[in-house]
mmCIF file of C-alpha atoms in Angstrom:
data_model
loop_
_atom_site.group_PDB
_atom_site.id
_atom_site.type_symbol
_atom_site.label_atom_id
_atom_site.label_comp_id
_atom_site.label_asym_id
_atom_site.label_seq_id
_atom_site.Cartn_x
_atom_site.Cartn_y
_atom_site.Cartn_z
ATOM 1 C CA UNK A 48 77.264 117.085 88.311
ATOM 2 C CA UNK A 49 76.598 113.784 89.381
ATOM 3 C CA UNK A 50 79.986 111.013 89.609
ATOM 4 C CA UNK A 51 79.096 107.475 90.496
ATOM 5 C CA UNK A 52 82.578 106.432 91.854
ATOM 6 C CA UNK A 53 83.510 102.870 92.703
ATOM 7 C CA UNK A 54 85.970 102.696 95.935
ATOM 8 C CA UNK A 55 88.509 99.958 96.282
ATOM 9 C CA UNK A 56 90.531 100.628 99.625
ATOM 10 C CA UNK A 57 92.486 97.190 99.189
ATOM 11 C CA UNK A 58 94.805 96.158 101.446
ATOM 12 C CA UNK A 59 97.713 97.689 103.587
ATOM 13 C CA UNK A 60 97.448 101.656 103.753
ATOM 14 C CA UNK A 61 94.975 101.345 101.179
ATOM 15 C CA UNK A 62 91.903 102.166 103.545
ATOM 16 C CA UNK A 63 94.353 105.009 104.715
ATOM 17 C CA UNK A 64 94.963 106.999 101.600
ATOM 18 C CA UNK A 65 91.166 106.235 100.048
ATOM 19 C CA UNK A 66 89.496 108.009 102.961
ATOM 20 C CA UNK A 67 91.672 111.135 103.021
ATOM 21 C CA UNK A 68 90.977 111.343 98.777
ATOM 22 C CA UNK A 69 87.539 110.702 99.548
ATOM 23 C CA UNK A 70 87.691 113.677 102.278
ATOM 24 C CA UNK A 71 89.481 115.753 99.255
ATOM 25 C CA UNK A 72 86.857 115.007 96.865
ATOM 26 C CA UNK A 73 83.992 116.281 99.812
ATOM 27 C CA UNK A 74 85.913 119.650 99.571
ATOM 28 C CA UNK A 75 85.413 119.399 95.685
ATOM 29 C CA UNK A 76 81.972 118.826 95.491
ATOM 30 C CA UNK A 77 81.520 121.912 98.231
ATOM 31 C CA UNK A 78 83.176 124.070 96.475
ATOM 32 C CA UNK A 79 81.989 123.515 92.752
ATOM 33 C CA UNK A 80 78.949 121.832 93.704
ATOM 34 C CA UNK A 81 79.517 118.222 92.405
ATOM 35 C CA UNK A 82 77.968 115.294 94.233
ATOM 36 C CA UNK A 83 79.576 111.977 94.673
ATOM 37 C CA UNK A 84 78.102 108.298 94.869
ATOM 38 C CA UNK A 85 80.450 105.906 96.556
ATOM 39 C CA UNK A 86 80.324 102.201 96.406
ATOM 40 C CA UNK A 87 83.072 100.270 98.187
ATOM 41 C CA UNK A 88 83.783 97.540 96.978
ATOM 42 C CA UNK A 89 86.544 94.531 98.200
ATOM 43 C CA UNK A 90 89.421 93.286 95.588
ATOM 44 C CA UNK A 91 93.190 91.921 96.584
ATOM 45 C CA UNK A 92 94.004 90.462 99.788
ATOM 46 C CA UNK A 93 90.920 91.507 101.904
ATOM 47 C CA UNK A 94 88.927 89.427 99.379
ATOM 48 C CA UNK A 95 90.281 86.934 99.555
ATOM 49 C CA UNK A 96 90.468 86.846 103.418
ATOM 50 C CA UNK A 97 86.742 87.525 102.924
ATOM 51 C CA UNK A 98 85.226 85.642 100.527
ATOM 52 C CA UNK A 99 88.222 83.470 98.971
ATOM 53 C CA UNK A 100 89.456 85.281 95.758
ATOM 54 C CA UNK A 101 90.957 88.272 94.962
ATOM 55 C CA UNK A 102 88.216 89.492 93.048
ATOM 56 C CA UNK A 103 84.605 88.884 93.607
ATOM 57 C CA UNK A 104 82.373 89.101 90.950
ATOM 58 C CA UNK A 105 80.670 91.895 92.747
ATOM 59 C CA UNK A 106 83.266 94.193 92.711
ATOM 60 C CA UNK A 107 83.646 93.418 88.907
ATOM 61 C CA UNK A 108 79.752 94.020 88.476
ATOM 62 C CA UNK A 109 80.160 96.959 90.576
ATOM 63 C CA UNK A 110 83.096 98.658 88.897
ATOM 64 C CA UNK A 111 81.514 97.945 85.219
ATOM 65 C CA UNK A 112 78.537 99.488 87.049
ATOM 66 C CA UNK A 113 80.390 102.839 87.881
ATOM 67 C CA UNK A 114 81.816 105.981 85.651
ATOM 68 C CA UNK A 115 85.246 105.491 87.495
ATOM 69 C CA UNK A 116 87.266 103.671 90.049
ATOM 70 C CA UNK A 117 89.195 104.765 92.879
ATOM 71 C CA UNK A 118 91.899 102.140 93.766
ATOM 72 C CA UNK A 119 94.232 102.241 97.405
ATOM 73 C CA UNK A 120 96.431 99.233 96.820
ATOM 74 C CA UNK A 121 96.502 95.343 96.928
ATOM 75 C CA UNK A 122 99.031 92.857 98.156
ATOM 76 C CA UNK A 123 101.875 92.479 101.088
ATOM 77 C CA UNK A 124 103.358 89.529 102.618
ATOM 78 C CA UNK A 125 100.403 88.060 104.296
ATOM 79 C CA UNK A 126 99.568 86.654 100.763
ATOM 80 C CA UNK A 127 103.093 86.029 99.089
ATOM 81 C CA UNK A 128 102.519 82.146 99.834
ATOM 82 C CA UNK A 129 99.238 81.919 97.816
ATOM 83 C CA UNK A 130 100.070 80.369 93.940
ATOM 84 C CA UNK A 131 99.997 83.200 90.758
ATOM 85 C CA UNK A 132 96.475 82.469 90.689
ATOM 86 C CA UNK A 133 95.330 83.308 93.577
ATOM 87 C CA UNK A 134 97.442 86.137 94.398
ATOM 88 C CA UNK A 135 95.922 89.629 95.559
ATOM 89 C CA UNK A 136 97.664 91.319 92.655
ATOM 90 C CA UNK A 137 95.585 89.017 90.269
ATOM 91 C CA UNK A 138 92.527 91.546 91.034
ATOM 92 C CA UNK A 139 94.411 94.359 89.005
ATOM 93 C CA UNK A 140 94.813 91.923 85.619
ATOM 94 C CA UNK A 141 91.353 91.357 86.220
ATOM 95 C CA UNK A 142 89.699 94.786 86.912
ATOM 96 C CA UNK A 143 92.084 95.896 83.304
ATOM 97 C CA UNK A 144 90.328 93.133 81.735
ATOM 98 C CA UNK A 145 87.348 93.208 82.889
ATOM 99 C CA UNK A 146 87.024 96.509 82.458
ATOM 100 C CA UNK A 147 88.691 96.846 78.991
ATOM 101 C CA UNK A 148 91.775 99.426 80.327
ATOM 102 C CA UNK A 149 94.223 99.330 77.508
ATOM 103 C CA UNK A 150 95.925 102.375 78.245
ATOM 104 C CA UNK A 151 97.640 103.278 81.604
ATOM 105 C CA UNK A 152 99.101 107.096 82.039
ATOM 106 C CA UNK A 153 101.792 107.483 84.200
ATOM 107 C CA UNK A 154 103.162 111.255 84.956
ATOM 108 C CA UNK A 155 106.379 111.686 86.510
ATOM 109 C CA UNK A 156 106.623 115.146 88.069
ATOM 110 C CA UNK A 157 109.469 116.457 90.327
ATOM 111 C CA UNK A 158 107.952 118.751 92.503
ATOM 112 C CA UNK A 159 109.838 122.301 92.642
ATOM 113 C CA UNK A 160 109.463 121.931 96.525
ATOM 114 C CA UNK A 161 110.946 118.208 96.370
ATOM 115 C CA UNK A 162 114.063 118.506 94.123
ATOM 116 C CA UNK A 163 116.111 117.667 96.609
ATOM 117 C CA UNK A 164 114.906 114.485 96.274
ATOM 118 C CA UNK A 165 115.617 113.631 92.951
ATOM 119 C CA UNK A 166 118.944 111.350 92.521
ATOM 120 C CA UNK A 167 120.185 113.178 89.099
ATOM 121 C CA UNK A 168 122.405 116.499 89.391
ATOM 122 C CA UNK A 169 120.990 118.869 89.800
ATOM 123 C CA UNK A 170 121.604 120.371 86.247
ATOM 124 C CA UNK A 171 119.774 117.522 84.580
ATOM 125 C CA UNK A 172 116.766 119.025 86.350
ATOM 126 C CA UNK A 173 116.797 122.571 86.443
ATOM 127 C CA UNK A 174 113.080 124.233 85.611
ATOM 128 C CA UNK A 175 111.823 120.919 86.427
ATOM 129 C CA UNK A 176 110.676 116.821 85.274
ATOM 130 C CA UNK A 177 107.195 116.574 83.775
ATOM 131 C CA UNK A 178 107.012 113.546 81.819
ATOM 132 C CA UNK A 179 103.927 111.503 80.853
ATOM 133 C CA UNK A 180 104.290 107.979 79.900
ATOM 134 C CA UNK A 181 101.492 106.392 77.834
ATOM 135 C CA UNK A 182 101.721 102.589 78.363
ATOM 136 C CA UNK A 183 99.678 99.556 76.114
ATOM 137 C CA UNK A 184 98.539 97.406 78.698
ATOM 138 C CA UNK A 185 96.833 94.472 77.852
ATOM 139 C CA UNK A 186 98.951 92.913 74.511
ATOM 140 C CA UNK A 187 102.398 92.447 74.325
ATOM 141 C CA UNK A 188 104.350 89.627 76.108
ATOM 142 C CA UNK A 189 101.944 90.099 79.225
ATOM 143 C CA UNK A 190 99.670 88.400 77.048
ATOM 144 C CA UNK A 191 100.980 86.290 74.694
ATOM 145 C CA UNK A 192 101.166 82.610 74.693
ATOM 146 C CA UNK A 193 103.501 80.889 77.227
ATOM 147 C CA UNK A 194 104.745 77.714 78.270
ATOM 148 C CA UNK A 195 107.194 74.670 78.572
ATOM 149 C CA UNK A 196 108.053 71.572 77.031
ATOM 150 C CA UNK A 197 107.710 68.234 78.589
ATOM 151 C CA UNK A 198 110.730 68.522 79.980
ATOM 152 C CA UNK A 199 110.662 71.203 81.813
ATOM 153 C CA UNK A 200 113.942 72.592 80.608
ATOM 154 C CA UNK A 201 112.788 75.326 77.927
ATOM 155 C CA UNK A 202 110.209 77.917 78.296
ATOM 156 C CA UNK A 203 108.999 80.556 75.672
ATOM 157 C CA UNK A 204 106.964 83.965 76.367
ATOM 158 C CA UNK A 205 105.234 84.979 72.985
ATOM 159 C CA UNK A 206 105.256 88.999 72.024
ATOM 160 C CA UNK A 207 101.829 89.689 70.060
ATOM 161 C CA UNK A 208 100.349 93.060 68.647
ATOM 162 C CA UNK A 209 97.530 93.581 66.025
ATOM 163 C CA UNK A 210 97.684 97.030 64.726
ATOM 164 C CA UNK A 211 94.116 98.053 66.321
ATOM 165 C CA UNK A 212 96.056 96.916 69.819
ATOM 166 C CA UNK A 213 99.102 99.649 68.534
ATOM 167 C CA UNK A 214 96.382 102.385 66.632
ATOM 168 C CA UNK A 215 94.270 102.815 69.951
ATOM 169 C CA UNK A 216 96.798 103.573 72.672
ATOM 170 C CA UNK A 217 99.093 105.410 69.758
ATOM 171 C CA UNK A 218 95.930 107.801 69.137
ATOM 172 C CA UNK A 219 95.366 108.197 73.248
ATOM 173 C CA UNK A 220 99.330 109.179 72.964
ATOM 174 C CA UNK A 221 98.938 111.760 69.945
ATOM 175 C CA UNK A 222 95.917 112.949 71.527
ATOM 176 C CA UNK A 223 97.215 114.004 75.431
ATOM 177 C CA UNK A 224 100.942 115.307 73.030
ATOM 178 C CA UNK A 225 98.255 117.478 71.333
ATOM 179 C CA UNK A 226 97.047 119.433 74.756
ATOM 180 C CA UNK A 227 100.808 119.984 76.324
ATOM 181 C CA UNK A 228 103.924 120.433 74.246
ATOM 182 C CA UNK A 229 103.212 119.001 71.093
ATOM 183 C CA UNK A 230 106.187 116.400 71.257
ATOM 184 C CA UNK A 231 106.075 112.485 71.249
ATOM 185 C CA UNK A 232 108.242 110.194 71.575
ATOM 186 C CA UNK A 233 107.671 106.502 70.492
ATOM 187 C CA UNK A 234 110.047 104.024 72.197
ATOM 188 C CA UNK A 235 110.255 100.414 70.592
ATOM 189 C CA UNK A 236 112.839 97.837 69.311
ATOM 190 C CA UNK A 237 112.391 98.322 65.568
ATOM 191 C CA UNK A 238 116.279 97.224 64.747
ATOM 192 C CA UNK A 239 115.205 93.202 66.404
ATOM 193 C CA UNK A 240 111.633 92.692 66.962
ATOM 194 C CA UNK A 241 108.612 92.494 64.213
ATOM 195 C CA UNK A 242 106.358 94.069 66.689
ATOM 196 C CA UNK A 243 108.300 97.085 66.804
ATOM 197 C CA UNK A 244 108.555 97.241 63.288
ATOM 198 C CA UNK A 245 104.890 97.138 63.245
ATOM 199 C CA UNK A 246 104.535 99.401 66.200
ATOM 200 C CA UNK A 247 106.601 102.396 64.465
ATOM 201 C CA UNK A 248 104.741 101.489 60.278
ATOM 202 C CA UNK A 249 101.713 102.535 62.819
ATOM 203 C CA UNK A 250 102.862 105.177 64.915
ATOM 204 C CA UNK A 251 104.197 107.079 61.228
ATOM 205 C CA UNK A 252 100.856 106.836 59.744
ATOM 206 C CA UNK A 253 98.980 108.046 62.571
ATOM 207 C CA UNK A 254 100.987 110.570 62.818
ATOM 208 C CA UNK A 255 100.177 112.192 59.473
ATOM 209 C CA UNK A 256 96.780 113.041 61.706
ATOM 210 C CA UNK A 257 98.573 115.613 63.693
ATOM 211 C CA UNK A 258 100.786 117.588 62.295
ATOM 212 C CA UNK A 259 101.486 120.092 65.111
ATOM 213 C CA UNK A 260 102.748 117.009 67.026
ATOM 214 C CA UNK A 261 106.499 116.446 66.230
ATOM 215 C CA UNK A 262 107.210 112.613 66.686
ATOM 216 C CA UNK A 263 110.400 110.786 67.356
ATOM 217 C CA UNK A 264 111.505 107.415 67.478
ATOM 218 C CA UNK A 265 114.214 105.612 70.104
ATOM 219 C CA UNK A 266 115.142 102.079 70.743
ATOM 220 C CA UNK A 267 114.283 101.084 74.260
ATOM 221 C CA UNK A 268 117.803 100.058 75.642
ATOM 222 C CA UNK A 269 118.462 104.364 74.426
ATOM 223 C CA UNK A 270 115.562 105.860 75.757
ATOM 224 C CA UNK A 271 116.363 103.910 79.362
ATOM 225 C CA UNK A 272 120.008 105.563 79.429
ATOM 226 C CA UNK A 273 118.339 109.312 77.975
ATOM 227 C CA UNK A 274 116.144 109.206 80.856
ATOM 228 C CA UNK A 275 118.598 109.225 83.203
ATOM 229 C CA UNK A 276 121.345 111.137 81.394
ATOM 230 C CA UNK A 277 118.772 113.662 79.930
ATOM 231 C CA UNK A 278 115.200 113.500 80.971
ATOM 232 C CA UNK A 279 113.613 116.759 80.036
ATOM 233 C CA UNK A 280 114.146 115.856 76.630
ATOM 234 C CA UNK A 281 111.027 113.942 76.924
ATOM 235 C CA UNK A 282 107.045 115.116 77.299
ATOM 236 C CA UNK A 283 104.947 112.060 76.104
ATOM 237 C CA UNK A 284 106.555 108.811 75.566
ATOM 238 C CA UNK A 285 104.214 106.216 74.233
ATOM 239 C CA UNK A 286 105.399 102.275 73.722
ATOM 240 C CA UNK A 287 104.280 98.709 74.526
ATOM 241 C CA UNK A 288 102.982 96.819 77.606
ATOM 242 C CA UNK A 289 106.371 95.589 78.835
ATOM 243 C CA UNK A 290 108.953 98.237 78.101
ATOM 244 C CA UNK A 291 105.746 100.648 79.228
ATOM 245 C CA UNK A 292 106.333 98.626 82.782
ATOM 246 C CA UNK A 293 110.140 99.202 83.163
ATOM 247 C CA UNK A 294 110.214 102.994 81.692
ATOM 248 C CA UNK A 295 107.615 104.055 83.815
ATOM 249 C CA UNK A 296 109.151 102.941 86.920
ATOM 250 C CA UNK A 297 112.455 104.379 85.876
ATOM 251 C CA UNK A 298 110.768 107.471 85.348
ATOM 252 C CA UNK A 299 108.900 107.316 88.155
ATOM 253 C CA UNK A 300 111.859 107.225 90.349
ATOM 254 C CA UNK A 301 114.081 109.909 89.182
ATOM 255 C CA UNK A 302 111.437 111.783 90.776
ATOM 256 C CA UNK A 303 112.751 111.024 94.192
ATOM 257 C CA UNK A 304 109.209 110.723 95.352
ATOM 258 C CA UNK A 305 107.297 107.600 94.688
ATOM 259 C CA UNK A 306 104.452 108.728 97.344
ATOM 260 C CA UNK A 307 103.868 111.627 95.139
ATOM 261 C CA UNK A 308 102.748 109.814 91.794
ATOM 262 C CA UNK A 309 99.234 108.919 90.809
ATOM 263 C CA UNK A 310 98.552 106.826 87.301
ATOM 264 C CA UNK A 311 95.050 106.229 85.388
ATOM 265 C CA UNK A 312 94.519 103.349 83.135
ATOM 266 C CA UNK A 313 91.820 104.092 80.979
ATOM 267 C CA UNK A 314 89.687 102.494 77.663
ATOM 268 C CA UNK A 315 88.352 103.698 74.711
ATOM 269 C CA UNK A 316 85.360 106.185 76.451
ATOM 270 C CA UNK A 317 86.168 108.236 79.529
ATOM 271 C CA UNK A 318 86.441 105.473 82.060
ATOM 272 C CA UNK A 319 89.114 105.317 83.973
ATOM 273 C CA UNK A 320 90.518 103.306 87.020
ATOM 274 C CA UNK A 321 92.801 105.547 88.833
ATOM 275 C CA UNK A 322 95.479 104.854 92.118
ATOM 276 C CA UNK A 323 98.639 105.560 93.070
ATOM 277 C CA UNK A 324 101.859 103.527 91.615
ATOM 278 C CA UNK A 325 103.068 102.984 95.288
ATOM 279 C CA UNK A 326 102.501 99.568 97.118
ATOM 280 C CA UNK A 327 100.502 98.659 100.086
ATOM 281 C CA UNK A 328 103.209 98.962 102.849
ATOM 282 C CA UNK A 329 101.092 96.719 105.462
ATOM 283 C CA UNK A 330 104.167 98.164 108.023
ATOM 284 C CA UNK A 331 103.055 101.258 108.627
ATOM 285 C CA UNK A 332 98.779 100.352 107.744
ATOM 286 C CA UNK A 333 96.608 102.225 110.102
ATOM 287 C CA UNK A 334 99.679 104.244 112.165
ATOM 288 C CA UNK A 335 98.798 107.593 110.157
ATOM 289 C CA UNK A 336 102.027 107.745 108.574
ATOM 290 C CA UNK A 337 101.492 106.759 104.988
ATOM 291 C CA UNK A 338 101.566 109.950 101.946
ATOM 292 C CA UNK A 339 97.917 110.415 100.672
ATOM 293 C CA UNK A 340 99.078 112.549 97.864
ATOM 294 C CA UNK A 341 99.548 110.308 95.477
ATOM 295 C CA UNK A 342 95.911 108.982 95.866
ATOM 296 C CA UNK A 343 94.614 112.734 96.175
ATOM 297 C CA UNK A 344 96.752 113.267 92.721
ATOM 298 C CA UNK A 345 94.963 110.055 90.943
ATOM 299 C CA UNK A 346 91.534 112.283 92.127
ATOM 300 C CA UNK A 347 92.826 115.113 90.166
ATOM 301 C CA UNK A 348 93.446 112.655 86.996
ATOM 302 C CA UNK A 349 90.005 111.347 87.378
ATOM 303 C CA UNK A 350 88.185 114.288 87.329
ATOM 304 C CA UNK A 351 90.508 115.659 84.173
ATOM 305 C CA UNK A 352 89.962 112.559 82.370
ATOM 306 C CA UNK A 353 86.641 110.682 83.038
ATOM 307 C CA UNK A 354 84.828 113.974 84.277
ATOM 308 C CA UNK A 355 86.612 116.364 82.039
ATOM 309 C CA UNK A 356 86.521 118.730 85.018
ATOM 310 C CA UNK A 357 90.022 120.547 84.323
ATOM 311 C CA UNK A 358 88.866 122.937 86.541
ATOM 312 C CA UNK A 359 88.775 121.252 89.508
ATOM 313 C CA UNK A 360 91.889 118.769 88.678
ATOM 314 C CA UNK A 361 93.554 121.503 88.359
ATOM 315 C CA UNK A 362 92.412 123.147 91.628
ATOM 316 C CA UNK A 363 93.751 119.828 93.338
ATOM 317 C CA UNK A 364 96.663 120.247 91.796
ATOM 318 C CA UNK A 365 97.466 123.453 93.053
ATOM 319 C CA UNK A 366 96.143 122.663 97.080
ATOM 320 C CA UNK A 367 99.074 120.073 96.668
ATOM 321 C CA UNK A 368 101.662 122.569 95.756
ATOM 322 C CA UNK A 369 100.180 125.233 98.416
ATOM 323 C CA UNK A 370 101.044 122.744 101.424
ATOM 324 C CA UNK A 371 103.997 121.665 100.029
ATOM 325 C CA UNK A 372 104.888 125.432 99.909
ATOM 326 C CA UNK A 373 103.727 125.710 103.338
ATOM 327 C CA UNK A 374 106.531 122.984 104.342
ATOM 328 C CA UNK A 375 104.291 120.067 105.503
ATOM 329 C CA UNK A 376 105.776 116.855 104.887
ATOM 330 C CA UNK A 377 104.574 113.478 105.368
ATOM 331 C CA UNK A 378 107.604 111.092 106.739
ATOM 332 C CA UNK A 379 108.026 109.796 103.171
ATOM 333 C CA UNK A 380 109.018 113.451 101.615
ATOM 334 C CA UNK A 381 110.560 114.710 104.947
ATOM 335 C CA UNK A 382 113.416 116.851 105.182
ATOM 336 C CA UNK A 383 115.436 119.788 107.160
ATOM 337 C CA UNK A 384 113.684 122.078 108.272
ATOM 338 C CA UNK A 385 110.108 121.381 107.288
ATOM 339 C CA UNK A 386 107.224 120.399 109.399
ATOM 340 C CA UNK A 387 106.252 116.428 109.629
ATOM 341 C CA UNK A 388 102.686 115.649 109.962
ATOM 342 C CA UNK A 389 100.359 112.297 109.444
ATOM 343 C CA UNK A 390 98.099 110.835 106.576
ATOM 344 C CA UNK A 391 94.762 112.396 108.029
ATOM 345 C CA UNK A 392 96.323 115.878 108.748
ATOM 346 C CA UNK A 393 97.628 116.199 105.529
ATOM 347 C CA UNK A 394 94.673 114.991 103.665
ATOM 348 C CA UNK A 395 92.745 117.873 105.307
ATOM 349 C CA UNK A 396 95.018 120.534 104.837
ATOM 350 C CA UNK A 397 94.926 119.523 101.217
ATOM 351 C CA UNK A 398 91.162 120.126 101.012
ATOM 352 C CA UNK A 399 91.078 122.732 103.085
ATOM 353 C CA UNK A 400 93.354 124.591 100.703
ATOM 354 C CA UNK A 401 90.472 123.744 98.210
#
């Protein structure tokens, strides 16, 4: 099979973590005999060093051009000066709009090898976190109108959903509770907001669509606390662009390991732009100390969801766990009595476990 793949380094360790997937994805094609097509492309703060925006319409042209994208990360301190508009981060509302990503996945899975790492007791976690949260991403507040008066003194932030915005990610949600435990949870504010109330009338009559999927319902504020005082009571949780944001960084860090977690945002075919939730930490850029696992993860999402190659996502997968087994760390994930190694080393032990 032939994937046309669009590479965005970005800034920071971006270049860093990109090249070892990209070496990860060589040992893929070797051993199942895929063939890539890279484009690289330039979007966040090396744009606009280069060419004065954070995204050129090249890399827009190129990315619609592509089956999939392969982001490393944009922003760091260099930039933080530049007005909201201007801003390197402004390249990832733009690719999601551009490209017409409404739905970002975001697994949070505690590695058996990296409990230790996880801030909960130990008893919250025993046989392990896999949680998937399925985020709306471009309604919601986000996206709604804003403003002032002419005073200055009073703003407002409008909350706006049309029930094809809530039906298509809601479906995506039903559809990825269908293929693991058959359990979703949707997470609004029915008891205040009109959305909500809209949200859940929607998520109940989709739900009549699959009836092997059991579906709950929990108020935001709840399902914040239950993730912390009871996580593996949740599998899928789908909800809106904003709450979306907080609960899957919350969930995301219970984890322990932020280097570890990839995310896809995807639209209504099997495109998909895929990276890892981390930032660009322009500290330790080019030293061969940043976690490529994360990046190397977002590989294995791509292939599962825009290639439907579970094969090979799952073959990832499992090179991940076998070098994690092995005890190499990266300095991110370190601990006693394990073996600490760099960004390159461990993106080739990872494909040579492929």
């Amino acid at each position: 099979m032939r994937m046309k793949v669009a590479l965005i380094p970005g800034d920071g360790i971006g270049p860093d973590i990109v090249a070892e997937a990209v070496k990860v994805m060589g040992a893929v094609g070797t051993k199942y005999g895929h063939k890539f097509d890279y484009s690289f492309y330039l979007a966040g703060g090396v744009a606009i060093d280069s060419v004065g925006m954070p995204l050129p319409e090249s890399t827009l042209l190129g990315c619609q051009d592509s089956e999939a994208v392969l982001l490393g990360a944009v922003g760091g301190p260099k930039w933080d000066h530049l007005g909201g508009g201007q801003r390197p981060e402004k390249a990832l509302l733009g690719l999601r709009s551009g490209l017409g990503l409404f739905c970002n996945l975001r697994p949070a899975l505690l590695y058996e090898q990296l409990a230790e790492a996880c801030p909960l007791k130990s008893e919250l976690i025993a046989g392990g976190l896999d949680i998937m949260v399925v985020r709306e991403l471009t309604g919601g507040i986000y996206f709604g109108e804003r403003g002032r008066n002419d005073a200055g003194d009073s703003a407002y932030d409008t909350m706006a959903y049309a029930t094809s915005e809530i039906d298509r990610i809601v479906r995506k949600a039903f559809d990825i509770a269908s293929k693991r435990s058959k359990r979703l949870m949707s997470v609004d504010k029915a008891n205040i907001l009109e959305t909500s109330r809209l949200w859940r009338s929607v998520v109940n009559t989709i739900a009549k669509e699959y009836p092997d999927v059991s579906v709950d319902h929990m108020y935001v504020d709840n399902a914040a606390m239950q993730l912390v005082r009871n996580p593996r009571q949740f599998d899928v949780i789908v909800t809106e662009n904003m709450f979306g944001d907080i609960l899957s960084d919350e969930a995301s860090m219970i984890t322990g390991s932020i280097g570890m977690l990839p995310s896809a945002s995807l639209r209504s075919d099997n495109f998909g732009m895929y990276e890892p939730i981390h930032g660009s930490a322009p500290d330790i850029a080019g030293k061969d100390m940043a976690n490529p696992i994360a990046t190397i993860l977002s590989v294995a999402m791509m292939l599962r969801h825009t290639f439907a190659c579970e094969e090979e996502a799952a073959a990832i997968e499992s090179a991940v766990g076998a070098v994690l087994d092995a005890g190499w760390r990266t300095g991110d994930i370190m601990s006693k009595g394990m073996r600490q190694i760099g960004t390159k080393e461990m993106g080739t032990l990872i494909a040579q476990k492929l």
